[in-house]
Coordinates of C-alpha atoms in Angstrom, one line a residue:
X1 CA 125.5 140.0 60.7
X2 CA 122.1 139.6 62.4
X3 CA 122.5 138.2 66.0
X4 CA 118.9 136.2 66.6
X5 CA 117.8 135.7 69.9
X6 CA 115.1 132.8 70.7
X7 CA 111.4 133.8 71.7
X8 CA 110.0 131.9 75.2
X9 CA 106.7 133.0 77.3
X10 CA 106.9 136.8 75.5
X11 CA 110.2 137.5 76.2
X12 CA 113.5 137.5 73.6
X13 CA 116.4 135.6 75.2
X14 CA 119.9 133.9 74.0
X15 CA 120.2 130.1 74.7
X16 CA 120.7 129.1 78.0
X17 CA 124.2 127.8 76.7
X18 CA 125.1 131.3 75.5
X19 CA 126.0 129.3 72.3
X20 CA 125.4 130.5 68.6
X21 CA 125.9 129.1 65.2
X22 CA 126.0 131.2 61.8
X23 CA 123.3 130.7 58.9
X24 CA 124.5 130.9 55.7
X25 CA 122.9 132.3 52.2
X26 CA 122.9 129.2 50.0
X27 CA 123.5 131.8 46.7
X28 CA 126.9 133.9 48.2
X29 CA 128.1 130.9 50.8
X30 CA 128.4 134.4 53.2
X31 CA 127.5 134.1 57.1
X32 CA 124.6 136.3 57.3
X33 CA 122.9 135.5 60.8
X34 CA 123.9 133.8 64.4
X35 CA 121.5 131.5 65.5
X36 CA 121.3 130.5 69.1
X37 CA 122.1 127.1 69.9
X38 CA 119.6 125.7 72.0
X39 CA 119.9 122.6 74.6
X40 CA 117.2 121.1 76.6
X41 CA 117.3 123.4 79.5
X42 CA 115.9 125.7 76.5
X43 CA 113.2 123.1 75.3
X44 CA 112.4 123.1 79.2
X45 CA 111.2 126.6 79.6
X46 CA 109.2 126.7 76.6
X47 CA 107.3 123.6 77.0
X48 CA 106.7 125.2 80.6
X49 CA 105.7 128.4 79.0
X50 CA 103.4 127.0 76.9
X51 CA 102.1 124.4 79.1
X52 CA 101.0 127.8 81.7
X53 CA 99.5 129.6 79.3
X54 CA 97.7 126.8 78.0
X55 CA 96.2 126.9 81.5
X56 CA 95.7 130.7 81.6
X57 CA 92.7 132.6 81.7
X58 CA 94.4 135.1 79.2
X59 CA 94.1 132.3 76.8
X60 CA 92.1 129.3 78.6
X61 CA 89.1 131.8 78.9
X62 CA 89.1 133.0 75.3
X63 CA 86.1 132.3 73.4
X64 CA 86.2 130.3 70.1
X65 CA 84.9 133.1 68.1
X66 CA 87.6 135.4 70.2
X67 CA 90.5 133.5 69.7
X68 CA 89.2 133.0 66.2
X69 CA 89.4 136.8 65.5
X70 CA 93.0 136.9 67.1
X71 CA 94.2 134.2 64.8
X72 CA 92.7 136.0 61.8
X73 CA 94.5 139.2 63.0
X74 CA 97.9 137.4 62.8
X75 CA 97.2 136.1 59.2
X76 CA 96.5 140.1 58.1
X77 CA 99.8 141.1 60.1
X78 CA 101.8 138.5 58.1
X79 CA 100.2 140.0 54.7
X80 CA 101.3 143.2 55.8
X81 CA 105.1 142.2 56.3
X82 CA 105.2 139.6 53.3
X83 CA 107.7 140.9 51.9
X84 CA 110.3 141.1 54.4
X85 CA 109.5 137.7 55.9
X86 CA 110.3 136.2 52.0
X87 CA 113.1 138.2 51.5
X88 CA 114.9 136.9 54.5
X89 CA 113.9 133.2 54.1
X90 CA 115.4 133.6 50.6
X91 CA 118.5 134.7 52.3
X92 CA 118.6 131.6 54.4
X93 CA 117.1 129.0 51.9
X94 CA 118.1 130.3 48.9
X95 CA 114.9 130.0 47.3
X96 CA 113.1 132.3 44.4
X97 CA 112.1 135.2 45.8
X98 CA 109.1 135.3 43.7
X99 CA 108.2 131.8 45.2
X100 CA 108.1 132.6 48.5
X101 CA 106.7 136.3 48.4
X102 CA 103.6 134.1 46.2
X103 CA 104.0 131.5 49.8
X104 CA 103.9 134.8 52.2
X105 CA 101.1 136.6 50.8
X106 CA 99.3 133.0 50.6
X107 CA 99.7 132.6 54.0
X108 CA 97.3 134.9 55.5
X109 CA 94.8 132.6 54.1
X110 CA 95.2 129.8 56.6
X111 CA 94.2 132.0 59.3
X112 CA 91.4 133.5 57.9
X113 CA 90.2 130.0 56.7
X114 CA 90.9 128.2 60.6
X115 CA 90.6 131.4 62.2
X116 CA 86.9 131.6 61.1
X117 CA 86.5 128.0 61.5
X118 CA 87.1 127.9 65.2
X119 CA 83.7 128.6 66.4
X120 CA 82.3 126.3 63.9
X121 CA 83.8 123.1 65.1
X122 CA 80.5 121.5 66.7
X123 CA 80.0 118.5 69.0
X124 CA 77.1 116.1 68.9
X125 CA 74.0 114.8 71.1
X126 CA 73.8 111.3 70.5
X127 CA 70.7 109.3 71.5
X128 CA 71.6 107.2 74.1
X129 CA 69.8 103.5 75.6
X130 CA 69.2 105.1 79.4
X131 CA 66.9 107.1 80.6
X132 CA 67.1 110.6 81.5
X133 CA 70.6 110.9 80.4
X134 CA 71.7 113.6 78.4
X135 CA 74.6 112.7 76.1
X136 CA 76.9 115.2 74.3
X137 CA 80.4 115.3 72.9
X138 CA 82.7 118.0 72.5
X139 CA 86.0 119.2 70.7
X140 CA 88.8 119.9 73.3
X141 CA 92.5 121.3 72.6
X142 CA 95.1 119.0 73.7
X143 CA 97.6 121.4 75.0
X144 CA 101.1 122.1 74.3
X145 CA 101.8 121.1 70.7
X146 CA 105.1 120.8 69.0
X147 CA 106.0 122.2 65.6
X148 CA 108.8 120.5 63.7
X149 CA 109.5 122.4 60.4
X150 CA 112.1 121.7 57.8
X151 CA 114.3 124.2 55.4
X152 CA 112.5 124.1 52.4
X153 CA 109.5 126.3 52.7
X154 CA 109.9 126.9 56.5
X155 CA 107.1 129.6 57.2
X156 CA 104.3 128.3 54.8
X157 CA 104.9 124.6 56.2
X158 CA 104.8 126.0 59.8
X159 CA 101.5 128.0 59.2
X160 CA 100.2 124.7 57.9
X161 CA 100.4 123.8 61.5
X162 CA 100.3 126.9 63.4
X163 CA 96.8 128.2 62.2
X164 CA 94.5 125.3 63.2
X165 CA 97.0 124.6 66.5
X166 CA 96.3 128.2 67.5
X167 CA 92.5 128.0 66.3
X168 CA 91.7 124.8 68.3
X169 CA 93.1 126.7 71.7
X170 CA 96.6 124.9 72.1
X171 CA 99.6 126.6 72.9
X172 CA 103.0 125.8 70.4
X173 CA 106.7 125.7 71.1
X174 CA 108.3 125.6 67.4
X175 CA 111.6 124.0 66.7
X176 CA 112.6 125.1 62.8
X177 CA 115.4 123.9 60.9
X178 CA 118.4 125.0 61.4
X179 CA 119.2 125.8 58.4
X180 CA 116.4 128.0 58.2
X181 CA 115.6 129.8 61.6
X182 CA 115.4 133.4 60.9
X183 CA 112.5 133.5 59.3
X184 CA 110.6 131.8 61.9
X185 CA 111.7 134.2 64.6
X186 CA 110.8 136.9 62.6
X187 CA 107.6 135.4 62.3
X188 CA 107.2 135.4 66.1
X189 CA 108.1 139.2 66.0
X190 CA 104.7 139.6 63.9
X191 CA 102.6 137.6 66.8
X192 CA 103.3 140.1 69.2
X193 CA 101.4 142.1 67.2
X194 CA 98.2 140.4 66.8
X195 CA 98.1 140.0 70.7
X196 CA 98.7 136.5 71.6
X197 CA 99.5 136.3 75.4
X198 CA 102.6 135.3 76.4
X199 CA 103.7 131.8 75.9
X200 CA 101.1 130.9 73.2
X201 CA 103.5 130.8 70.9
X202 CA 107.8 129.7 71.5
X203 CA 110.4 129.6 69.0
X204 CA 113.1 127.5 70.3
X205 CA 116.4 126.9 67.7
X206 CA 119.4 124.5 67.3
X207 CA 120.1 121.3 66.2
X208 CA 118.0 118.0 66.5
X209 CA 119.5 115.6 68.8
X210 CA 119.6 118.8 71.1
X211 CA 116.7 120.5 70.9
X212 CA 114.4 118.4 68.6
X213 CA 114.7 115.0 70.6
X214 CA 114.0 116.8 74.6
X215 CA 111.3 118.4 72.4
X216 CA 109.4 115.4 70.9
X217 CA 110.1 113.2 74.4
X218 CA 109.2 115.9 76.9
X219 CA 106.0 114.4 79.0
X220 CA 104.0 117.8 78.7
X221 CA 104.2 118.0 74.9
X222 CA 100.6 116.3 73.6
X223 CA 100.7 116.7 70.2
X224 CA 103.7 116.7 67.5
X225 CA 103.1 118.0 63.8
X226 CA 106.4 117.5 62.0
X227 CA 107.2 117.4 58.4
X228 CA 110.9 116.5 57.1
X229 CA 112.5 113.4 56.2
X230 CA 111.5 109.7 56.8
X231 CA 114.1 108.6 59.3
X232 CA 113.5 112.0 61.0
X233 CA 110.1 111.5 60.9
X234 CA 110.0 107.3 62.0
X235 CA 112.5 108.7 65.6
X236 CA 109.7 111.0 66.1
X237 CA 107.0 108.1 65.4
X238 CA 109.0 106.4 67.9
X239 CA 109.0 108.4 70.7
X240 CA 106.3 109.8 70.5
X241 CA 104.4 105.8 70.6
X242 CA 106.2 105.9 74.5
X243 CA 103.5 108.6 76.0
X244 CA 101.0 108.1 73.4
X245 CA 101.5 111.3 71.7
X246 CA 99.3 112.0 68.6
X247 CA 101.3 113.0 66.0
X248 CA 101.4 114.0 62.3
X249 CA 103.8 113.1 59.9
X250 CA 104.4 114.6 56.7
X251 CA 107.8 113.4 55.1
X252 CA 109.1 112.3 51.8
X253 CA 107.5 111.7 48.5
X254 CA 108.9 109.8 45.1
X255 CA 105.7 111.3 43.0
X256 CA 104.6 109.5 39.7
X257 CA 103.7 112.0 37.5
X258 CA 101.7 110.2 34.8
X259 CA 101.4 111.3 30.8
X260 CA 99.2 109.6 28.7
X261 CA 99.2 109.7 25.2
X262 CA 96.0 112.1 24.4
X263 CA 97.3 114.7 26.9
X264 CA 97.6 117.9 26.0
X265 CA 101.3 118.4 25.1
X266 CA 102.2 121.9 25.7
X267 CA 100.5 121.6 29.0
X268 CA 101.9 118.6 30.2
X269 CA 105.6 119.4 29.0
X270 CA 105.1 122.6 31.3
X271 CA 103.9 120.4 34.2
X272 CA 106.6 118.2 34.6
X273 CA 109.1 120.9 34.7
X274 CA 107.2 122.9 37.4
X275 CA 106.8 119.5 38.8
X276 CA 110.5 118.9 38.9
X277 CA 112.4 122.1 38.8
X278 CA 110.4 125.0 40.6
X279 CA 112.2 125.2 43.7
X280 CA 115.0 123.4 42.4
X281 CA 113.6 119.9 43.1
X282 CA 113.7 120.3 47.0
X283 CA 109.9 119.4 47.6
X284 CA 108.3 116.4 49.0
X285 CA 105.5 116.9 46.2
X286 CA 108.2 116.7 43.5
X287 CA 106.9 114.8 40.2
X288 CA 110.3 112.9 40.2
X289 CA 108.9 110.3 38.3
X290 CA 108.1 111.2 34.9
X291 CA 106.1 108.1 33.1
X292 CA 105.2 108.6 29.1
X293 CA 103.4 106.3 27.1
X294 CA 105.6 104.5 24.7
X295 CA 103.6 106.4 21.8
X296 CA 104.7 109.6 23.1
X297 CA 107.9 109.3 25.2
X298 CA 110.5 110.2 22.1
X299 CA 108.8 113.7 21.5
X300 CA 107.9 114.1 24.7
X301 CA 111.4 113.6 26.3
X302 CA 113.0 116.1 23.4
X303 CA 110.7 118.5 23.9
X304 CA 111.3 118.4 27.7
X305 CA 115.1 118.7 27.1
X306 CA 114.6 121.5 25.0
X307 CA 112.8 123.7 27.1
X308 CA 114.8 122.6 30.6
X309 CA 117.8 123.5 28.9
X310 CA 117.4 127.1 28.6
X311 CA 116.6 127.5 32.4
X312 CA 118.5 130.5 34.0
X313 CA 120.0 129.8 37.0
X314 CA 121.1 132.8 39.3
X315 CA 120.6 135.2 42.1
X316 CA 116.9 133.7 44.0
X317 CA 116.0 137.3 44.2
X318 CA 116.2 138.4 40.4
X319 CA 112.8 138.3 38.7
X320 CA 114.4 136.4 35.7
X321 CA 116.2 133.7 37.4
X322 CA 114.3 130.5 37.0
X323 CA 116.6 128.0 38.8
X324 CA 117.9 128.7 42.8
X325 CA 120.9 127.3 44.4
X326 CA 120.3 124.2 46.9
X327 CA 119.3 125.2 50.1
X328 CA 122.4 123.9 52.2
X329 CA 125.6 122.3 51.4
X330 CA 124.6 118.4 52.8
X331 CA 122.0 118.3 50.4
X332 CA 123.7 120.1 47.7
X333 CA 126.5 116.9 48.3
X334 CA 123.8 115.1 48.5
X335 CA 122.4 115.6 45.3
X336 CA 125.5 114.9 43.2
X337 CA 125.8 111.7 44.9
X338 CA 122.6 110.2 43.5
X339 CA 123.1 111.4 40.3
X340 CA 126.7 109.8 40.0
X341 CA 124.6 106.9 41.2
X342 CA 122.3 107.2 38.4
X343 CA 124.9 106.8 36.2
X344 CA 126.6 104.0 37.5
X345 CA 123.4 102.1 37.5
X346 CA 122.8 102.5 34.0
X347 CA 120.5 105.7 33.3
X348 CA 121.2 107.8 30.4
X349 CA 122.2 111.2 31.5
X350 CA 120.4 113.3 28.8
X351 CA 120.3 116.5 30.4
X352 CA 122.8 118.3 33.1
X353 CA 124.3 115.7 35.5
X354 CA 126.3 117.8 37.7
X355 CA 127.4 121.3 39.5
X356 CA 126.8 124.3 37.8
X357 CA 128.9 127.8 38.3
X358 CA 126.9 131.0 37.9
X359 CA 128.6 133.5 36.6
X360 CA 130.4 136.3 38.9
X361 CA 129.2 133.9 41.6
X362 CA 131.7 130.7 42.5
X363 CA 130.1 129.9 45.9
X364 CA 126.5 129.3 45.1
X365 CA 125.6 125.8 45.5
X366 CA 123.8 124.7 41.9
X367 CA 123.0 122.1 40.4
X368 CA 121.6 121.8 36.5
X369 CA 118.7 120.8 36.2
X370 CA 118.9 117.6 35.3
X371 CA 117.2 114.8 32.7
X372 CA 117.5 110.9 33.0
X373 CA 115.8 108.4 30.7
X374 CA 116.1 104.5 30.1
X375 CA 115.1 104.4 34.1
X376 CA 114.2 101.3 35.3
X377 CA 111.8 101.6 38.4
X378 CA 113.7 99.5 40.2
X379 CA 116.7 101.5 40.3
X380 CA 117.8 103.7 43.7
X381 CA 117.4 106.9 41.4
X382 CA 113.6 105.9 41.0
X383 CA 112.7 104.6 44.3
X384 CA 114.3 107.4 46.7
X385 CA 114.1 110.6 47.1
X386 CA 116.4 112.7 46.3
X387 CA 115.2 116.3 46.7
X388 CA 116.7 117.9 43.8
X389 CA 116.6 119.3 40.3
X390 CA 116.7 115.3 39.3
X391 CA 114.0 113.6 36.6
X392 CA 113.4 109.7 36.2
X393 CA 111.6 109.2 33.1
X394 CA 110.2 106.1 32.8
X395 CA 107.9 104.1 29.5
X396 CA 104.7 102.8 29.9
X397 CA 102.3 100.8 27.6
X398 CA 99.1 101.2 29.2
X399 CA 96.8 102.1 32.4
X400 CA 97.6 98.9 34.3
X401 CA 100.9 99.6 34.0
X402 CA 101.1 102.9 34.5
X403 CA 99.7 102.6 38.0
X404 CA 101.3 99.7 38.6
X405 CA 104.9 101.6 38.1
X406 CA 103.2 104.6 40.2
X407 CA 102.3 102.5 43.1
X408 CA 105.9 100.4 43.0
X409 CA 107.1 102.3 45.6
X410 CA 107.4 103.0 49.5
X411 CA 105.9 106.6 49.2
X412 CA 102.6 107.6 48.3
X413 CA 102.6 111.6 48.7
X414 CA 101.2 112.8 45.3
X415 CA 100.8 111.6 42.1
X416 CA 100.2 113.5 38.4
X417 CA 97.7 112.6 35.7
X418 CA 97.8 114.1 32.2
X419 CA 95.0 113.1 29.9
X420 CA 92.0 114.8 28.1
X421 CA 89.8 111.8 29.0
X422 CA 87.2 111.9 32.3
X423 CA 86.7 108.5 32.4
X424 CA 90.9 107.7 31.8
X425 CA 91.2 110.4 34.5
X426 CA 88.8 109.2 37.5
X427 CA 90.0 105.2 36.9
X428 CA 93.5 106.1 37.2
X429 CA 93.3 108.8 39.7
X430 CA 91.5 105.7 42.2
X431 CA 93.4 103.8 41.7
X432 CA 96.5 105.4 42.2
X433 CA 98.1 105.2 46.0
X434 CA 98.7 109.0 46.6
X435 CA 97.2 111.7 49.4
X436 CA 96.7 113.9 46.7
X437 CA 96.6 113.5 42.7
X438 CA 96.5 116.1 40.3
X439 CA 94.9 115.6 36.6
X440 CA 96.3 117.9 34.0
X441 CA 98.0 120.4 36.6
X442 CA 100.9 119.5 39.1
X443 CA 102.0 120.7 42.4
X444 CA 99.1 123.1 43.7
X445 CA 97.8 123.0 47.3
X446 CA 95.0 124.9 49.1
X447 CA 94.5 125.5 52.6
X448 CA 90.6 123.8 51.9
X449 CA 92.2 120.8 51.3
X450 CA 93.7 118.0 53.0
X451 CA 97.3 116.6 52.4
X452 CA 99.2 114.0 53.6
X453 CA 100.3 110.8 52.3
X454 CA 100.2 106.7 52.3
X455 CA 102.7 104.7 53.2
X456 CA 106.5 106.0 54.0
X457 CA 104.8 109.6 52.8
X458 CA 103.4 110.1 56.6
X459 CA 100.4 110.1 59.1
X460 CA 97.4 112.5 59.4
X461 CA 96.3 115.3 57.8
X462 CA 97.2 118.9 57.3
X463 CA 94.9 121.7 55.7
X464 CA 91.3 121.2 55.5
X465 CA 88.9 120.5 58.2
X466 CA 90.3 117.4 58.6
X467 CA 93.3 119.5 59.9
X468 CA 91.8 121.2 63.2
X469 CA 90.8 118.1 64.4
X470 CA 94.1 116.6 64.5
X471 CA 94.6 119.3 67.2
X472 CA 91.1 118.6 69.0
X473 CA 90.4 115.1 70.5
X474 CA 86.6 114.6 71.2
X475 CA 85.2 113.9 74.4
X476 CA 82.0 113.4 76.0
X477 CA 79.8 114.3 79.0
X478 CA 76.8 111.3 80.4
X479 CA 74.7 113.9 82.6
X480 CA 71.9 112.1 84.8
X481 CA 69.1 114.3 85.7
X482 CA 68.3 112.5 88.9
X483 CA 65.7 114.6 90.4
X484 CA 66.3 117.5 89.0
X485 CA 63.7 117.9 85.7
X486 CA 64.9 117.7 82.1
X487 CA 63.7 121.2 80.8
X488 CA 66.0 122.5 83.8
X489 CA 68.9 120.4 82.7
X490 CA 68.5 121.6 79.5
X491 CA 68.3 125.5 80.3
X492 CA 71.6 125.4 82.7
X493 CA 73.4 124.0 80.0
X494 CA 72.6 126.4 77.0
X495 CA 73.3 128.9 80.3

């Protein structure tokens, strides 16, 4: 039993409650690590942490290209512990240990990418209508920035955040789930290491309503990045909108992912069980929509069932498993519930449709993966999410209805496209209503390119340069010369 403690201003601490609460691994149902169980007298001293080193001279008076290098020298520390960072988030997640070893070693890339980009976000002179004015605009950190992260890929969806935060010169207090904390102070271990001053970075931990709620509402916090669920992310919309806090939302998806009838078989068969399955279903990207052209769906659907159904489920850290327990018992719960839905509403159940057992293990929480056709979009198991190993297939006749179908819904994360025509590929791919949309490939994202979503799917950007400007409002200077001549204006300020 690991006893964590929380990480505020440099310095390792229990709650201020003294309280605790146990993580458990998802794959044994075993008590592996104490949490401490934060309050907002916790969510108090980080904000004030951060909020003073945000002012600091040991951070404050970094350059851009110095605080660049530091936040590149956190990304090669992370590489260099990769594999014990996955191996414990598997043991609070329960998620394939080759996944998340891929995720820990990709992660170094974010701050090379936003570390190298912080001296290279420029500001502008604009011409201006009045003499002898010199006009210029800058980028500016906002200050203390909160980072909400949920239990499904906890570190790589924090680094998301915490590279171009860090790059743009705020300060961070970082509330994970709490389901999946360990991790995350582990990670704040590592930024010891890379020499961030104290209070850069907090890790606070507990539950929402006591940690996350004083966190998002506290007057010092300027900027929230948060990815979960929609109601958690519309409270934090909400009060947010009281101070005027920017925020960015990244919650839920209910992804169409779109086959048409001169794709490439093989390939897309493989894509919509990567699209579905890899991390048993519990990603907002999820292709849980599966829409085949009527001249297709019959071979499509039994060659799908035929491959899904020799799946191994098992122990996340065996190299031959293929399909992980759910990360925590609510969703686990949650998950058999919409699929006893799905029947009741009239879907035929063609593949799993229930808890699985794995054997020598009775406490792992599994679910098969699981195959539904004759779905009608209109039905609960089509329009919500449900974060599982759970497949909607759906027919289609043709391009207008395809996208039609694909845009009949309140989320708009991501969206598939399998077909070996350009022209079929750019029309649909414009006209679909997604952040991102991948033709003949499914759920790949790089830290060049921006994600997000329409709709119920979220606000802002993350990854990209789109992504370091959510963290850098722009202002502007309106110098008059007066008396004193241009060229001298000019010279103090390249001075």
């Amino acid at each position: 039993m690991h006893n964590y403690q929380i990480y505020i201003n440099g310095q390792w601490r229990d709650s201020a409650s003294g309280n605790s609460f146990d993580s458990l691994n998802p794959y044994t149902g075993e008590s592996w690590a104490s949490i401490p169980q934060c309050n907002a007298a916790d969510v108090e001293a980080a904000v004030d942490a951060a909020n003073t080193a945000f002012e600091s001279e040991a951070w404050r008076g970094l350059t851009a290209t110095a605080r660049g290098k530091m936040v590149k020298r956190f990304g090669q520390v992370l590489l260099d512990n990769a594999e014990k960072l996955a191996a414990i988030e598997v043991r609070d997640n329960g998620k394939l240990y080759s996944e998340v070893l891929n995720q820990c070693r990709y992660m170094t890339e974010w701050f090379e990418y936003f570390g190298g980009l912080a001296d290279k976000v420029e500001g502008t002179v604009p011409p201006i209508d009045k003499p002898k004015v010199l006009n210029y605009t800058r980028y500016e950190p906002l200050g203390v920035c909160a980072c909400i992260t949920p239990w499904n890929s906890p570190l790589l969806l924090l680094v998301w955040k915490l590279a171009p935060a860090l790059a743009a010169g705020n300060t961070v207090v970082i509330k994970p789930s709490e389901y999946t904390s360990a991790s995350t102070l582990e990670l704040a271990k590592l930024s010891e290491l890379a020499g961030f001053p104290p209070g850069v970075i907090n890790v606070v931990t507990g539950y929402s309503s006591e940690v996350g709620e004083p966190l998002v509402s506290h007057k010092k916090v300027r900027k929230i990045a948060f990815t979960g669920g929609e109601e958690g992310g519309r409270q934090v919309n909400i009060s947010a909108a009281s101070d005027f806090k920017k925020v960015t939302l990244e919650l839920g998806g209910k992804s169409a992912n779109i086959v048409f009838d001169d794709a490439d078989l093989d390939q897309a068969v493989d894509g919509a069980i990567s699209g579905i399955f890899a991390a048993s279903g519990q990603t907002c990207i999820a292709g849980s929509r599966l829409l085949l052209q009527d001249t297709i769906h019959d071979e499509f659907l039994e060659r799908l069932v035929d491959m899904s159904s020799i799946a191994k489920l098992g122990d996340p850290m065996s190299e031959d498993t293929q399909i992980a327990p759910i990360a925590n018992e609510l969703q686990y719960k949650k998950i058999l519930k919409y699929i006893d839905i799905a029947k009741a509403e009239g879907a035929k159940c063609v593949l799993g449709g229930g808890s699985a057992t794995v054997e020598g293990n009775h406490e792992g929480l599994f679910v098969l993966p699981t195959i539904f056709s004759d779905v009608d979009n209109s039905m609960r198991i089509a329009q919500e999410e449900v974060f599982g190993p759970v497949l909607s297939v759906i027919r289609f006749k043709d391009e207008d209805e395809a996208v039609s179908i694909a845009n009949d819904i309140d989320y708009g994360l991501a969206a598939g496209v399998w077909t070996k025509s350009l022209n079929r590929a750019v029309n649909v791919s414009e006209r679909l209503q997604a952040g991102t949309v991948w033709v003949n490939t499914y759920r790949s994202t790089s830290y060049t390119s921006p994600f997000g979503g329409y709709k119920s799917s979220g606000l802002g950007r993350e990854n990209g340069q789109q992504a370091i400007k959510e963290y850098l409002p722009v202002s502007y200077t309106h110098l008059r010369a007066h008396e004193t001549p241009e060229h001298l204006v000019c010279r103090l300020l390249l001075e």
